[in-house]
Structures are given as C-alpha cells and as structure tokens.
Short mmCIF file of C-alpha atoms in Angstrom, two decimals:
data_model
loop_
_atom_site.label_atom_id
_atom_site.label_comp_id
_atom_site.label_asym_id
_atom_site.label_seq_id
_atom_site.Cartn_x
_atom_site.Cartn_y
_atom_site.Cartn_z
CA MET N 1 -13.20 -133.39 92.66
CA LEU N 2 -10.42 -130.81 93.08
CA LYS N 3 -6.96 -131.55 92.00
CA GLN N 4 -4.51 -130.02 93.83
CA THR N 5 -1.34 -128.31 92.48
CA ALA N 6 1.93 -127.17 94.49
CA LEU N 7 3.78 -124.07 93.10
CA SER N 8 6.32 -122.31 94.77
CA ALA N 9 8.25 -119.22 93.97
CA LEU N 10 11.02 -120.78 92.86
CA LEU N 11 9.09 -122.77 90.09
CA LEU N 12 7.75 -120.24 89.05
CA CYS N 13 10.74 -118.34 88.63
CA LEU N 14 12.11 -121.19 86.53
CA SER N 15 9.59 -121.20 84.16
CA GLY N 16 10.00 -117.93 83.32
CA LEU N 17 8.22 -115.68 85.97
CA HIS N 18 10.64 -113.54 88.17
CA PRO N 19 9.37 -112.47 91.57
CA SER N 20 11.70 -109.76 93.33
CA ARG N 21 14.43 -111.21 95.70
CA LEU N 22 13.47 -110.21 99.18
CA PHE N 23 16.22 -108.08 100.50
CA ALA N 24 17.38 -108.08 104.49
CA GLU N 25 15.53 -104.59 104.88
CA ASP N 26 12.44 -105.33 103.31
CA LYS N 27 9.27 -106.79 105.18
CA ILE N 28 5.94 -108.41 104.13
CA VAL N 29 3.08 -106.32 105.14
CA GLY N 30 0.46 -107.26 103.00
CA GLY N 31 -0.26 -110.99 101.59
CA PRO N 32 -0.01 -112.82 99.80
CA PHE N 33 -3.36 -112.91 98.21
CA ALA N 34 -4.80 -114.20 95.02
CA VAL N 35 -6.27 -111.96 92.69
CA ASN N 36 -7.77 -111.87 89.32
CA VAL N 37 -8.45 -115.60 89.51
CA THR N 38 -9.98 -117.40 86.64
CA GLY N 39 -10.23 -121.17 85.59
CA LYS N 40 -6.97 -120.57 83.57
CA SER N 41 -4.61 -118.08 85.34
CA ALA N 42 -4.55 -115.97 88.50
CA THR N 43 -2.47 -113.55 90.22
CA ILE N 44 -0.40 -114.12 93.50
CA GLY N 45 0.54 -110.03 95.25
CA TRP N 46 1.87 -109.21 98.06
CA VAL N 47 3.29 -105.90 99.71
CA VAL N 48 6.85 -105.47 100.86
CA GLN N 49 7.99 -102.49 103.14
CA SER N 50 11.29 -101.55 101.90
CA GLY N 51 11.95 -98.93 104.10
CA GLU N 52 10.42 -95.31 106.03
CA VAL N 53 10.69 -91.76 105.79
CA ARG N 54 10.72 -89.92 108.59
CA VAL N 55 7.97 -87.03 108.72
CA GLY N 56 8.91 -84.39 111.35
CA GLU N 57 9.22 -85.08 115.16
CA ASN N 58 6.78 -88.10 115.68
CA ARG N 59 5.75 -89.37 112.48
CA VAL N 60 7.06 -91.93 109.97
CA VAL N 61 5.84 -93.33 107.01
CA PRO N 62 6.39 -96.78 105.34
CA VAL N 63 7.73 -97.00 101.77
CA LEU N 64 5.88 -99.91 99.90
CA ARG N 65 6.34 -101.84 96.97
CA SER N 66 3.33 -103.55 95.32
CA GLU N 67 4.87 -107.67 94.23
CA LYS N 68 2.92 -109.95 92.01
CA ILE N 69 3.53 -113.09 90.28
CA SER N 70 1.13 -114.08 87.29
CA MET N 71 0.53 -117.93 86.72
CA THR N 72 -1.13 -119.34 83.93
CA GLY N 73 -1.99 -123.03 82.31
CA LEU N 74 -3.75 -123.21 85.60
CA LYS N 75 -6.93 -126.05 85.38
CA ALA N 76 -10.41 -125.57 86.35
CA GLY N 77 -11.65 -126.48 89.18
CA GLU N 78 -8.18 -127.12 91.06
CA THR N 79 -6.90 -126.26 94.80
CA VAL N 80 -3.22 -124.27 93.81
CA THR N 81 -0.58 -123.95 97.24
CA TYR N 82 1.82 -121.56 96.79
CA THR N 83 4.92 -120.27 98.04
CA ILE N 84 6.09 -116.23 97.72
CA PRO N 85 9.74 -115.04 98.66
CA GLY N 86 10.11 -115.08 102.32
CA GLY N 87 8.82 -118.23 102.97
CA LEU N 88 5.19 -117.50 103.42
CA ARG N 89 2.13 -120.00 101.80
CA GLY N 90 -0.98 -119.41 100.42
CA THR N 91 -3.60 -121.34 98.74
CA PHE N 92 -6.62 -120.86 96.61
CA LYS N 93 -9.01 -122.58 94.06
CA THR N 94 -9.37 -121.94 90.30
CA ALA N 95 -13.01 -121.19 88.93
CA PRO N 96 -15.05 -124.44 88.52
CA ALA N 97 -15.57 -124.62 84.86
CA LYS N 98 -18.87 -126.06 85.08
CA PRO N 99 -22.22 -125.48 87.73
CA VAL N 100 -20.74 -127.09 90.66
CA ALA N 101 -21.17 -126.46 94.73
CA PHE N 102 -19.56 -123.57 96.12
CA GLU N 103 -19.29 -120.75 98.50
CA ALA N 104 -18.73 -116.92 98.12
CA VAL N 105 -18.80 -114.28 100.87
CA VAL N 106 -19.26 -110.51 99.83
CA PHE N 107 -19.27 -107.36 102.47
CA GLY N 108 -17.69 -104.07 102.84
CA ASP N 109 -16.88 -101.02 104.47
CA THR N 110 -13.96 -101.73 106.35
CA ARG N 111 -12.31 -98.32 106.81
CA THR N 112 -12.54 -97.90 110.23
CA ARG N 113 -13.40 -99.43 113.78
CA HIS N 114 -10.66 -101.99 113.42
CA ASP N 115 -11.69 -104.16 116.32
CA LEU N 116 -14.74 -104.62 114.42
CA HIS N 117 -13.35 -105.18 111.07
CA ARG N 118 -10.60 -108.15 112.45
CA LYS N 119 -13.91 -109.87 113.74
CA ILE N 120 -15.37 -110.03 110.80
CA ILE N 121 -12.85 -111.43 108.94
CA GLY N 122 -12.61 -113.97 111.64
CA ALA N 123 -16.19 -114.90 111.05
CA ILE N 124 -15.70 -115.21 107.40
CA GLU N 125 -12.36 -117.54 107.22
CA LYS N 126 -13.99 -119.73 109.40
CA THR N 127 -16.78 -120.17 106.75
CA ASN N 128 -13.45 -121.37 104.66
CA PRO N 129 -15.04 -119.46 101.45
CA ASP N 130 -14.00 -120.20 97.81
CA LEU N 131 -13.75 -116.70 96.46
CA VAL N 132 -14.45 -113.45 98.41
CA PHE N 133 -15.79 -110.00 97.29
CA HIS N 134 -15.50 -106.73 98.70
CA THR N 135 -17.95 -103.61 97.99
CA GLY N 136 -15.39 -101.20 98.78
CA ASP N 137 -13.82 -98.32 100.65
CA LEU N 138 -11.51 -100.85 102.15
CA VAL N 139 -9.44 -98.24 104.02
CA THR N 140 -10.30 -94.61 105.24
CA ASP N 141 -8.06 -92.75 102.63
CA GLY N 142 -6.33 -94.74 99.59
CA LEU N 143 -3.95 -92.15 99.29
CA ASP N 144 -2.22 -92.24 102.70
CA VAL N 145 0.43 -95.10 102.28
CA GLU N 146 -0.11 -95.75 106.35
CA GLN N 147 -3.44 -97.27 106.27
CA TRP N 148 -3.38 -100.04 104.02
CA PRO N 149 -0.63 -102.59 105.78
CA ARG N 150 -3.15 -102.73 108.79
CA PHE N 151 -5.88 -103.33 106.41
CA PHE N 152 -3.70 -106.20 105.13
CA ASP N 153 -2.72 -107.04 108.55
CA ILE N 154 -6.45 -107.76 109.72
CA GLU N 155 -7.50 -109.51 106.61
CA ARG N 156 -4.52 -111.86 105.90
CA VAL N 157 -5.93 -114.83 107.76
CA MET N 158 -8.26 -114.79 104.95
CA LEU N 159 -6.52 -113.69 102.19
CA ASP N 160 -4.55 -115.94 102.16
CA LYS N 161 -6.49 -118.85 101.57
CA THR N 162 -9.17 -117.62 99.14
CA ALA N 163 -9.56 -115.61 95.82
CA PHE N 164 -10.09 -111.92 96.53
CA PHE N 165 -12.07 -109.78 94.08
CA PRO N 166 -12.51 -106.11 95.39
CA VAL N 167 -14.24 -103.31 94.26
CA LEU N 168 -13.07 -99.47 94.12
CA GLY N 169 -14.96 -97.57 96.90
CA ASN N 170 -15.00 -93.64 96.80
CA HIS N 171 -12.86 -94.00 100.22
CA GLU N 172 -10.02 -95.42 97.66
CA ARG N 173 -9.86 -91.91 95.68
CA ASN N 174 -9.38 -93.71 93.17
CA SER N 175 -5.56 -94.65 94.39
CA ARG N 176 -3.25 -95.85 92.15
CA ARG N 177 -2.42 -98.28 94.96
CA PHE N 178 -5.52 -99.78 94.89
CA TYR N 179 -5.12 -101.12 91.29
CA GLU N 180 -1.59 -101.67 92.09
CA PHE N 181 -1.78 -104.05 94.98
CA PHE N 182 -5.00 -105.79 93.42
CA ASP N 183 -3.88 -106.14 90.33
CA VAL N 184 -6.85 -104.08 88.87
CA SER N 185 -5.76 -103.06 84.82
CA THR N 186 -9.18 -102.74 83.69
CA PRO N 187 -11.75 -100.19 85.93
CA TYR N 188 -14.41 -102.87 85.43
CA TYR N 189 -14.67 -106.39 84.44
CA SER N 190 -16.77 -110.03 84.99
CA VAL N 191 -15.21 -113.35 85.71
CA ASP N 192 -17.38 -116.99 85.49
CA TRP N 193 -16.95 -119.11 88.41
CA GLY N 194 -19.22 -121.98 87.40
CA GLY N 195 -22.14 -121.39 86.98
CA VAL N 196 -22.76 -118.03 88.20
CA HIS N 197 -21.36 -114.82 86.02
CA PHE N 198 -20.09 -112.28 88.61
CA VAL N 199 -19.48 -108.71 87.25
CA LEU N 200 -17.52 -106.05 89.15
CA LEU N 201 -18.40 -102.45 88.16
CA ASN N 202 -16.66 -99.13 89.35
CA SER N 203 -19.64 -96.97 90.34
CA ASP N 204 -16.38 -94.19 92.22
CA LEU N 205 -14.73 -93.30 89.14
CA GLY N 206 -17.02 -91.30 86.67
CA ASN N 207 -17.54 -89.91 90.21
CA ALA N 208 -14.05 -88.49 90.87
CA ALA N 209 -12.56 -85.29 90.12
CA LEU N 210 -12.77 -85.73 86.53
CA SER N 211 -14.58 -83.22 84.25
CA ALA N 212 -18.39 -83.17 83.43
CA GLN N 213 -17.53 -84.33 79.92
CA ALA N 214 -15.01 -87.45 81.64
CA ARG N 215 -17.43 -88.39 83.86
CA GLU N 216 -20.53 -88.62 80.96
CA SER N 217 -17.54 -90.58 79.08
CA PHE N 218 -16.70 -93.04 81.37
CA TRP N 219 -20.76 -93.89 82.63
CA ALA N 220 -21.68 -94.22 79.09
CA GLU N 221 -18.40 -96.93 77.91
CA GLN N 222 -19.42 -98.71 80.97
CA LEU N 223 -23.19 -98.98 80.11
CA ARG N 224 -22.42 -100.33 77.02
CA TRP N 225 -19.71 -102.36 78.18
CA LEU N 226 -22.29 -103.64 80.97
CA ASP N 227 -24.89 -104.28 78.30
CA GLU N 228 -22.60 -106.53 76.08
CA ASP N 229 -21.22 -108.35 78.32
CA LEU N 230 -24.45 -109.15 80.68
CA ALA N 231 -26.06 -110.08 77.14
CA LYS N 232 -22.98 -112.80 76.59
CA ALA N 233 -23.75 -114.30 79.97
CA GLN N 234 -27.22 -115.51 78.92
CA LYS N 235 -26.16 -119.29 79.40
CA ALA N 236 -24.87 -118.58 83.14
CA GLU N 237 -27.60 -119.91 85.89
CA PHE N 238 -27.21 -116.62 87.36
CA ARG N 239 -26.06 -113.07 86.74
CA VAL N 240 -24.52 -111.55 89.82
CA VAL N 241 -23.12 -107.88 90.03
CA VAL N 242 -21.00 -106.41 92.61
CA MET N 243 -20.42 -102.78 92.85
CA HIS N 244 -19.48 -99.87 94.97
CA HIS N 245 -22.65 -97.30 95.34
CA PRO N 246 -26.49 -98.74 95.68
CA PRO N 247 -28.74 -97.93 93.53
CA PHE N 248 -31.38 -98.76 96.27
CA THR N 249 -31.06 -97.05 99.61
CA ALA N 250 -33.05 -96.67 102.74
CA MET N 251 -31.49 -93.77 103.89
CA LYS N 252 -32.86 -90.56 103.11
CA SER N 253 -29.92 -88.65 102.98
CA ARG N 254 -28.79 -90.82 100.88
CA GLN N 255 -31.70 -91.35 98.27
CA SER N 256 -30.95 -88.37 95.89
CA GLY N 257 -26.86 -89.41 95.25
CA GLU N 258 -26.72 -92.33 93.25
CA THR N 259 -28.78 -90.96 90.08
CA PRO N 260 -25.60 -92.33 87.60
CA VAL N 261 -25.44 -95.78 89.35
CA LYS N 262 -29.60 -96.08 89.15
CA ALA N 263 -28.95 -95.45 84.92
CA MET N 264 -27.81 -99.64 85.26
CA VAL N 265 -31.06 -100.79 86.98
CA PRO N 266 -32.95 -101.02 83.14
CA ILE N 267 -29.73 -103.29 82.25
CA PHE N 268 -29.74 -105.30 84.71
CA GLU N 269 -33.69 -105.66 84.42
CA LYS N 270 -32.93 -106.32 80.80
CA HIS N 271 -30.42 -108.84 81.14
CA LYS N 272 -32.12 -110.83 84.48
CA VAL N 273 -29.64 -110.23 87.07
CA ALA N 274 -30.01 -112.01 90.25
CA VAL N 275 -28.73 -109.89 92.65
CA VAL N 276 -26.86 -106.66 92.89
CA PHE N 277 -24.43 -106.38 96.11
CA SER N 278 -23.45 -102.85 96.97
CA GLY N 279 -21.83 -101.36 99.84
CA HIS N 280 -21.19 -97.44 100.78
CA ASP N 281 -24.39 -97.53 103.05
CA HIS N 282 -23.05 -98.91 106.86
CA ASN N 283 -25.66 -101.10 106.97
CA TYR N 284 -27.90 -104.10 105.60
CA GLN N 285 -30.19 -103.40 103.33
CA HIS N 286 -32.43 -105.87 100.95
CA HIS N 287 -34.66 -104.46 98.04
CA LEU N 288 -36.19 -106.24 95.37
CA ASN N 289 -37.21 -104.68 92.62
CA LYS N 290 -38.91 -105.70 89.52
CA GLY N 291 -37.58 -109.46 89.63
CA VAL N 292 -33.82 -107.97 90.78
CA HIS N 293 -32.65 -108.43 94.48
CA TYR N 294 -30.52 -105.15 95.50
CA VAL N 295 -28.23 -106.13 98.82
CA VAL N 296 -26.60 -103.58 100.46
CA THR N 297 -23.80 -105.00 102.87
CA GLY N 298 -21.55 -102.23 104.26
CA GLY N 299 -21.45 -103.74 107.45
CA GLY N 300 -17.56 -104.78 107.74
CA GLY N 301 -16.59 -102.24 110.70
CA ALA N 302 -17.14 -98.44 109.39
CA PRO N 303 -19.08 -96.45 111.64
CA LEU N 304 -22.99 -98.05 111.24
CA TYR N 305 -25.54 -95.78 109.91
CA PRO N 306 -29.32 -95.06 110.83
CA VAL N 307 -31.62 -96.56 108.28
CA ASP N 308 -34.78 -94.42 108.39
CA ALA N 309 -36.50 -94.26 104.91
CA PRO N 310 -37.62 -97.94 104.00
CA ILE N 311 -38.85 -97.73 100.08
CA GLU N 312 -42.66 -98.88 99.62
CA GLY N 313 -43.51 -101.58 97.55
CA THR N 314 -39.36 -102.26 97.25
CA THR N 315 -37.60 -103.02 100.59
CA VAL N 316 -37.62 -106.01 101.96
CA LYS N 317 -35.27 -106.29 105.11
CA VAL N 318 -33.17 -103.52 106.81
CA GLU N 319 -30.89 -103.58 109.73
CA SER N 320 -28.40 -101.52 111.01
CA THR N 321 -25.87 -104.02 112.45
CA GLU N 322 -21.99 -105.17 111.36
CA HIS N 323 -22.48 -108.14 109.27
CA TYR N 324 -21.30 -110.22 105.91
CA VAL N 325 -23.41 -112.43 103.29
CA ARG N 326 -22.53 -115.82 102.12
CA LEU N 327 -23.18 -117.35 99.01
CA LEU N 328 -24.09 -121.30 98.84
CA ALA N 329 -24.24 -121.91 95.45
CA ALA N 330 -25.25 -124.92 93.42
CA PRO N 331 -26.27 -126.39 90.38
CA GLY N 332 -29.70 -124.39 89.65
CA SER N 333 -29.70 -122.25 93.20
CA ILE N 334 -28.36 -119.72 95.36
CA ARG N 335 -28.58 -119.66 99.01
CA MET N 336 -28.07 -116.25 100.54
CA GLU N 337 -27.51 -115.78 104.44
CA ALA N 338 -26.76 -112.64 105.74
CA ILE N 339 -25.31 -112.98 108.63
CA ALA N 340 -24.85 -110.65 111.84
CA LEU N 341 -21.52 -110.33 114.03
CA ASP N 342 -23.61 -111.78 116.93
CA GLY N 343 -24.17 -114.91 114.71
CA ARG N 344 -27.78 -114.15 114.08
CA MET N 345 -28.99 -114.86 110.83
CA LEU N 346 -30.18 -111.41 109.41
CA GLU N 347 -32.19 -112.82 106.51
CA SER N 348 -32.08 -115.83 104.07
CA LEU N 349 -33.42 -116.53 100.70
CA GLU N 350 -32.90 -119.27 97.95
CA LEU N 351 -32.42 -117.70 94.57
CA LYS N 352 -33.34 -119.81 91.28
CA PRO N 353 -32.40 -119.26 87.59
#
C-alpha cells in the first residue's frame, strides 16, 4: 500500500531548503510539477512571471523566472503532497523499489494546434498516470520566451499530479530554459521505476549548431554511456528508452535523416531493450526489429504528417492521428495501448521480459 506524505513549502524551508518568496507583482505561469523523481528524491518546479518588457507598439514579452525545491529523504512508493508559495498544491508518487503495478503515459510533439494539445492532456489526465514521458518538441521554439507560459497553461491539469520526464526535441533548440524549467543537469540519464529501467536520451544536442568534432564527441560519449547504463540494468524486468528522433520511420522524407540514432540500435539489441519510444514524426508508428519494439508517438498536437513508406518486414502499424500511449506495468508484464484522441484503440500489445 502506498504511504502518503504531506509536505509544504514552509516545512521544506525549515528543513534547510529555501524557496523564493512570491512577491506581489509575481504571477505563477507554470506548474507546479515534479521532475527528477526517484524512490528517494524529487525536484518541485514552477515558473514565475516577474514582469514584462514592451517591444515596439504592440508586443509585450514576459520576464520568466524558474523556481525549484529539492526534496530528499523520501520513501520509495509513497504519495507526496506539497504546497508551493502562492498556495498551489500538487502531488506525485515516488518510484517503487520493487516490481509493482503502475501506469505511465508516453506522448510528444505538442508544439502547435493548441486546442488539440489541450484535448490530449485532458484525455491523459483522466487516466491518472504515475509518470509521464514527453518525447520532445514541447514548444515550437524553445528560445521564444512567450511560448512557454502557454505550454504550462495547457499541461497544468496533468503536471500537478504526476512525475514528469521530458526529453529534448529539436524545436527546443537546446534552449537553456528547457534545462532550467525541468532541472535537467545532464543531457541523458536513467531512472528505475519498479521493475522497469527507463533511459532518457538526447538525440538532438549532437545535431545542434556544434562543430563536427564536438558532434562526434557528443555521440561517442552518449553511446558509451548508454552501453554501460544498460549493462548495469540487466536485473530489471524491462528496459525502456525514450528519445526524440526515431531510429526507424515509415516516412520516406525522413528515412535518410536519422543516421546518428541508428548507431544506438545495436546497443538496444545487445541489452535486450523492450521498447524504444520517440517522437519527431507527427503520427503513430510501431516497428519491430530483431526483438526490439520501436514506437513513434508524435501525435500530441503538432501538424500531422502522412505515413507513406512502411518498412517491409519491420513496420507493424502506422496511422496519422493525434494520440498518446499508455503503459500498464505489472510484475512480469507491460501492456502497451496506443489510444487515439477520439478514443479508438489504435493498437494493443503485451510485452514480456
């Protein structure tokens, strides 16, 4: 049974943590949300608009500030309730230490068509997931400060009651705000949740405006880390990867453009990864290659892309529609359900160790 812990910003402050005061002119425009959640710790974040800058005659640009509180000394598998300055409350579950039943959601590419993005979030929120993974492209331009408050406004009803794990997409443009808002201190990392080892990779930083030598170094280091991390996770019942760019795609225009991530495929196979989730392509795709499932879930609101080039012998299912993916984990199994915005079950399958 899950234990429940109630924490407030006041108690956190008294324990040596110091959340900023909320001044009269400050307005919370994002959060609260829980990130970096493990079985022992978590970070609570929220975004404050502390002012605005008028540009020209008609444009007003918000001045945003990222706030965080680090929680330590938590217990595995407990429910934590917290209150941030300003009185907003949130809750999340810490990672269970042993294989137990839990639910996760994976979705991505939410950068435009905000009405559909909002509907997707509403559908996800109703499932009450324990943790949510975003496959990247949260916004259209991560450097544009005006886009982030809208993202947080849409996702608020979900973010304040789950653990959130986003990965960097190309449209974040390697913005410092992504790293600040979500307390991302390393470009790639992993987290254990019950019997599942989740690996979050950065498939975009190596494609950013870096020198050829810097890109090569980045990819070499990430591949080395990935190999070592998965080797250490062989006792986990399942190994699951989340990143932005797909190693396999049924879109003809994309099939020659994802060469760097293809170098990860032999490592996935070597360490018996169960499923690799990605976004980037705005549709649903399921491929199966040498025992590894590759699922593209990019139907979070961005303009849909046609699926015109299924890979013979590899592609299992494709559909160009808004959707999200549920993972219903239990000891010894994961049931994966791809659900369209209209409620249709696009696909369902059960994974075994």
